[in-house]
Each structure stands twice: as C-alpha cells, then as structure tokens.
Short mmCIF file of C-alpha atoms in Angstrom, two decimals:
data_model
loop_
_atom_site.label_atom_id
_atom_site.label_comp_id
_atom_site.label_asym_id
_atom_site.label_seq_id
_atom_site.Cartn_x
_atom_site.Cartn_y
_atom_site.Cartn_z
CA MET A 44 -103.64 25.61 -68.84
CA TYR A 45 -103.74 21.91 -67.97
CA LEU A 46 -100.44 20.11 -67.45
CA PRO A 47 -99.61 16.43 -68.00
CA SER A 48 -100.96 14.23 -65.25
CA GLY A 49 -99.73 11.21 -63.36
CA GLU A 50 -96.41 9.82 -64.54
CA ALA A 51 -96.53 11.55 -67.93
CA SER A 52 -93.41 13.56 -68.66
CA THR A 53 -93.79 17.30 -69.20
CA HIS A 54 -90.46 17.70 -71.00
CA GLY A 55 -91.06 18.82 -74.58
CA ALA A 56 -94.81 18.25 -74.28
CA PRO A 57 -96.99 18.90 -77.32
CA VAL A 58 -99.83 21.35 -76.79
CA VAL A 59 -103.49 21.26 -77.80
CA PHE A 60 -104.55 24.90 -78.06
CA MET A 61 -108.34 24.90 -77.65
CA VAL A 62 -110.76 27.70 -78.68
CA HIS A 63 -114.37 27.45 -77.47
CA GLY A 64 -117.49 28.13 -79.52
CA GLY A 65 -120.72 29.95 -78.80
CA GLY A 66 -121.82 31.78 -81.93
CA TRP A 67 -119.20 34.55 -81.44
CA VAL A 68 -121.47 35.82 -78.62
CA VAL A 69 -121.17 33.46 -75.62
CA GLY A 70 -118.95 30.69 -74.31
CA ASN A 71 -116.11 30.19 -71.89
CA LYS A 72 -112.76 28.41 -71.86
CA ALA A 73 -113.69 26.42 -68.74
CA MET A 74 -116.96 24.88 -69.95
CA THR A 75 -117.22 21.16 -69.23
CA ARG A 76 -117.82 20.15 -72.82
CA VAL A 77 -114.85 22.22 -73.96
CA VAL A 78 -112.19 20.78 -71.68
CA ASP A 79 -113.14 17.84 -69.47
CA ALA A 80 -112.81 14.83 -71.79
CA LYS A 81 -109.92 16.37 -73.72
CA VAL A 82 -107.96 17.16 -70.58
CA SER A 83 -108.58 13.72 -69.11
CA ARG A 84 -107.35 11.89 -72.20
CA TRP A 85 -104.50 14.01 -73.45
CA THR A 86 -102.83 15.21 -70.25
CA ALA A 87 -102.60 11.54 -69.23
CA ARG A 88 -100.65 11.02 -72.46
CA GLY A 89 -98.20 13.82 -71.82
CA PHE A 90 -99.90 16.73 -73.58
CA VAL A 91 -100.53 20.20 -72.26
CA LEU A 92 -103.99 21.60 -73.04
CA VAL A 93 -104.42 25.35 -73.20
CA SER A 94 -108.01 26.62 -73.35
CA VAL A 95 -108.47 30.30 -74.16
CA ASN A 96 -111.11 33.01 -74.02
CA TYR A 97 -111.62 35.87 -76.45
CA ARG A 98 -113.81 38.94 -76.31
CA MET A 99 -117.40 38.51 -77.47
CA LEU A 100 -119.92 40.34 -79.60
CA PRO A 101 -121.03 43.10 -79.36
CA GLU A 102 -117.75 44.30 -77.83
CA VAL A 103 -115.57 42.77 -80.54
CA PRO A 104 -116.49 41.41 -84.01
CA PRO A 105 -114.94 38.22 -85.43
CA ASP A 106 -111.83 39.94 -86.85
CA GLY A 107 -111.06 41.27 -83.37
CA GLN A 108 -111.75 37.86 -81.88
CA LEU A 109 -109.27 36.40 -84.36
CA ARG A 110 -106.65 38.85 -83.13
CA ASP A 111 -107.42 37.90 -79.52
CA VAL A 112 -106.86 34.21 -80.32
CA ALA A 113 -103.68 35.00 -82.24
CA GLN A 114 -102.37 37.03 -79.29
CA ALA A 115 -103.19 34.19 -76.90
CA LEU A 116 -101.34 31.73 -79.14
CA THR A 117 -98.28 33.98 -79.27
CA HIS A 118 -98.34 34.34 -75.47
CA ALA A 119 -98.72 30.59 -74.93
CA GLN A 120 -95.84 29.77 -77.25
CA ALA A 121 -93.65 32.41 -75.63
CA HIS A 122 -94.20 30.81 -72.21
CA ALA A 123 -94.38 27.15 -73.25
CA LEU A 124 -90.89 26.33 -72.04
CA ASP A 125 -91.82 27.63 -68.58
CA TRP A 126 -94.20 24.68 -68.13
CA GLY A 127 -92.21 22.03 -69.97
CA ALA A 128 -93.99 22.30 -73.32
CA ASP A 129 -92.49 22.70 -76.78
CA PRO A 130 -93.47 25.97 -78.52
CA ALA A 131 -93.01 24.27 -81.89
CA GLN A 132 -95.45 21.44 -81.05
CA PHE A 133 -98.80 23.28 -80.95
CA ILE A 134 -102.00 21.91 -82.47
CA LEU A 135 -104.83 24.40 -82.99
CA MET A 136 -108.29 23.11 -82.13
CA GLY A 137 -111.64 24.89 -81.96
CA HIS A 138 -115.34 24.10 -81.91
CA SER A 139 -118.13 25.90 -83.78
CA ALA A 140 -117.29 29.64 -83.76
CA GLY A 141 -113.93 28.62 -82.31
CA ALA A 142 -113.44 26.28 -85.26
CA HIS A 143 -114.11 29.20 -87.59
CA LEU A 144 -111.49 31.27 -85.76
CA VAL A 145 -108.77 28.60 -85.78
CA ALA A 146 -109.48 27.89 -89.46
CA LEU A 147 -108.93 31.58 -90.16
CA LEU A 148 -105.80 31.61 -88.04
CA ALA A 149 -104.46 28.57 -89.88
CA GLY A 150 -104.45 30.46 -93.16
CA ALA A 151 -103.44 33.89 -91.91
CA VAL A 152 -100.11 35.53 -92.61
CA PRO A 153 -98.74 35.78 -89.03
CA ALA A 154 -97.49 39.33 -89.46
CA SER A 155 -101.00 40.45 -90.45
CA LEU A 156 -102.13 39.59 -86.93
CA GLY A 157 -99.03 40.83 -85.18
CA ARG A 158 -98.20 37.22 -84.35
CA SER A 159 -94.76 35.81 -83.71
CA GLY A 160 -93.56 32.37 -82.73
CA PRO A 161 -93.13 29.04 -84.50
CA PRO A 162 -95.74 27.81 -86.95
CA VAL A 163 -98.30 25.37 -85.57
CA LEU A 164 -98.18 21.67 -86.40
CA GLY A 165 -101.76 21.53 -87.66
CA THR A 166 -105.36 22.55 -87.11
CA VAL A 167 -108.46 20.59 -86.05
CA ALA A 168 -111.70 22.46 -86.76
CA LEU A 169 -114.67 20.90 -84.96
CA ASP A 170 -117.96 21.43 -86.79
CA SER A 171 -117.87 24.94 -88.18
CA ALA A 172 -120.54 25.65 -90.78
CA ALA A 173 -118.93 29.03 -91.54
CA MET A 174 -115.94 28.09 -93.67
CA ASP A 175 -117.21 30.17 -96.60
CA VAL A 176 -118.88 33.18 -95.03
CA HIS A 177 -119.17 34.98 -98.36
CA ALA A 178 -121.21 32.13 -99.86
CA ILE A 179 -123.43 31.93 -96.78
CA MET A 180 -124.19 35.64 -96.68
CA SER A 181 -124.79 35.88 -100.43
CA GLN A 182 -127.91 33.71 -100.20
CA PRO A 183 -130.76 33.15 -97.72
CA HIS A 184 -129.17 32.20 -94.40
CA MET A 185 -129.78 31.83 -90.68
CA ARG A 186 -130.07 35.10 -88.79
CA LEU A 187 -127.27 33.82 -86.54
CA TYR A 188 -124.75 35.07 -89.10
CA ASP A 189 -126.09 38.62 -89.51
CA ARG A 190 -124.78 39.95 -86.23
CA PRO A 191 -121.14 38.79 -86.57
CA PHE A 192 -120.72 39.35 -90.31
CA GLY A 193 -122.92 42.32 -91.20
CA LYS A 194 -123.58 43.48 -94.76
CA ASP A 195 -120.17 44.22 -96.27
CA PRO A 196 -119.07 41.61 -98.88
CA SER A 197 -115.41 42.54 -98.39
CA TYR A 198 -115.76 41.64 -94.70
CA TRP A 199 -117.43 38.36 -95.64
CA ARG A 200 -114.41 37.47 -97.77
CA ALA A 201 -111.96 38.52 -95.05
CA MET A 202 -113.78 36.29 -92.56
CA SER A 203 -114.05 33.24 -94.88
CA PRO A 204 -111.46 30.56 -94.07
CA VAL A 205 -111.96 29.14 -97.58
CA GLN A 206 -110.89 32.46 -99.10
CA GLN A 207 -108.16 33.24 -96.59
CA LEU A 208 -106.18 30.01 -96.87
CA ARG A 209 -102.62 30.50 -98.09
CA PRO A 210 -100.11 28.03 -99.55
CA GLY A 211 -97.83 26.62 -96.89
CA ALA A 212 -100.48 26.28 -94.19
CA ALA A 213 -100.03 23.37 -91.79
CA PRO A 214 -102.19 20.24 -92.26
CA LEU A 215 -105.91 20.61 -91.57
CA LEU A 216 -108.68 18.35 -90.30
CA ALA A 217 -112.29 19.55 -90.62
CA VAL A 218 -114.69 17.49 -88.48
CA CYS A 219 -118.39 17.87 -89.26
CA SER A 220 -121.73 16.59 -88.00
CA THR A 221 -123.58 14.61 -90.65
CA ARG A 222 -126.81 15.52 -88.82
CA ARG A 223 -126.54 19.15 -89.94
CA ASP A 224 -127.53 20.35 -93.38
CA ASP A 225 -124.52 22.52 -94.08
CA ALA A 226 -121.56 21.57 -91.89
CA CYS A 227 -120.08 18.80 -94.04
CA ALA A 228 -120.59 20.74 -97.26
CA GLN A 229 -118.64 23.60 -95.71
CA ALA A 230 -115.93 21.22 -94.47
CA GLN A 231 -115.62 19.65 -97.90
CA ALA A 232 -115.31 23.04 -99.59
CA PHE A 233 -112.58 24.00 -97.12
CA VAL A 234 -110.67 20.79 -97.76
CA ALA A 235 -111.07 21.14 -101.53
CA ARG A 236 -109.64 24.67 -101.43
CA ALA A 237 -106.74 23.45 -99.30
CA ALA A 238 -105.99 20.74 -101.84
CA GLN A 239 -105.90 23.34 -104.63
CA LEU A 240 -103.24 25.19 -102.63
CA GLY A 241 -101.16 22.09 -101.95
CA ILE A 242 -102.15 21.92 -98.26
CA ARG A 243 -102.67 18.49 -96.72
CA ALA A 244 -106.26 18.42 -95.51
CA GLN A 245 -109.10 16.01 -94.83
CA TRP A 246 -112.64 16.07 -93.55
CA LEU A 247 -114.22 13.69 -91.06
CA GLY A 248 -117.98 13.28 -90.91
CA GLN A 249 -119.51 12.02 -87.67
CA ASP A 250 -123.08 10.94 -86.87
CA LEU A 251 -123.12 13.14 -83.77
CA SER A 252 -124.90 16.33 -82.76
CA HIS A 253 -123.12 19.66 -82.99
CA GLY A 254 -122.60 19.70 -79.22
CA ASP A 255 -121.40 16.10 -79.04
CA ILE A 256 -118.75 16.77 -81.70
CA ASN A 257 -117.17 18.84 -78.94
CA ALA A 258 -118.18 17.07 -75.75
CA LEU A 259 -117.35 13.49 -76.82
CA LEU A 260 -113.90 14.21 -78.20
CA GLY A 261 -111.46 12.75 -75.71
CA LEU A 262 -113.67 9.91 -74.57
CA ASP A 263 -112.58 6.37 -75.43
CA ASN A 264 -114.43 6.04 -78.72
CA GLU A 265 -113.83 5.62 -82.45
CA TYR A 266 -114.34 9.34 -83.04
CA THR A 267 -111.50 10.29 -80.71
CA ARG A 268 -109.25 7.67 -82.28
CA ALA A 269 -110.04 9.03 -85.75
CA VAL A 270 -109.00 12.54 -84.69
CA GLU A 271 -105.88 11.14 -83.08
CA ALA A 272 -105.06 9.30 -86.32
CA PHE A 273 -104.73 12.74 -87.89
CA MET A 274 -102.80 14.16 -84.93
CA VAL A 275 -100.13 11.44 -85.05
CA THR A 276 -99.23 12.49 -88.61
CA LEU A 277 -98.19 15.95 -87.41
CA SER A 278 -94.96 15.08 -85.62
CA SER A 279 -93.01 12.19 -84.17
CA GLY A 280 -93.40 13.78 -80.74
CA VAL A 281 -97.19 13.72 -80.98
CA ALA A 282 -97.14 10.17 -82.34
CA GLN A 283 -94.95 9.01 -79.48
CA ARG A 284 -97.25 10.52 -76.85
CA LEU A 285 -100.25 8.86 -78.47
CA GLY A 286 -98.47 5.52 -78.59
CA ARG A 287 -98.44 5.25 -82.39
#
C-alpha cells in the first residue's frame, strides 16, 4: 500500500488497485515495473496505490487466483477508510496475467466470489492476450496457456473475460501492444462484447513492448496521459486529483 506523498491530501483518496502479471506462474507485487512509475505519479496526485499478490501455479489455478484477488479487493475496501481512502473510489488495474484476472473480476457477480463492498469505478487491463480463452484453446496456441487452462472447454469459458462479462459492469479500458500478433485482437473482441452488453468500453493500442506497457505507465508521456483520459471519466474525485 502506497499513500499519497508530499502535500497531497489523503482524505477521500481514490485507489488504484494493481495486480501484477507473470503468466499465472511468477511475479510479485513489489516488482519495479509494477509499481515504481505508477506510485511516483499517482501518489503525488493524491491517490493511494495498492499492489497485491496472489497464489501461483501449480499451487492455485486461475480461478483460485481470481478468488485471491477478489478477497484482496474486499479487504482493501474494508480498510480503505483507515488510511484516508474512499472504498467507493477503486480502479482495478492489472498487467498481462493480472490484466486477465481484473478483466474477469470486472464481469463477475460479486457473490460468486464471496466478495462484498462497493462496486469499482472501472477497470484498466494492460495487455492481456487472454480475453477469450475458449477461442485461444480451441485452435493451435502457445504452450504458455496449457498449464493454466488445461483441456476442459467449460473451464475455458469460465476463465474467458469475453464470456464472463455481465451487463452493469463498470467502464473498461483494454490497453494492448500493437507489436504483438494477438493482444489488440483480443482487446477489440473484449470491447465489442462489452458494447453488446451496454458497458462503456474502449481499447488503446500502443507501439510498445509487452513489458513497457506496464513499466512506462506513470511516466510523463502520451501513453500515461491517454490512460488518465479514461480514468478522469470515472468520477469527479478522480478527475479532480488528475487536474482535469
């Protein structure tokens, strides 16, 4: 948990709730590319950033990881007032496998995950190429996906954000690397499904590597400002902190 810095007020602070990537197998909430630039930029503007871990394969498959993230979100919202944050001003954010998990969480019925607390303001998914797991697994694919998703088509559907979206989900931004063959196609399919359900959603292609989609967010660049342009639409409190 990273609190607002300098003269930034903590009262009623919005929260960026960050979920790291790593192919569902590795990764850590404290990695430099996960937190450093984001913390530097957004805590200076009065945000709290919460970066969370979840159990990894082979101990826990993706559905269990989703429950871990949901439990962490419930815990963070329950304690937000203790550190001056607003439990109703949370923005989900995740990179790679973490983007897959927050995209699933965005569409989940809270009770199905044992989750309580206010709904989130929105979700920012950073370069997941696994928005439609069923489609990926139904054709030739990278071996990366075999270990987390196995051979059961019903599990593929359950772990597909495209198929698990529900009407009423908060606004969504899917960021994708235009240097990858599949990431933007997956982002576009996710956004198209959201539109069918009446969910406000958009995709943002960036000429950056998969790693830089994560590491460069928060630096003073056009990419960060484009993500923030989505964030300011989520609430007046977020817009005020970002000076919009």
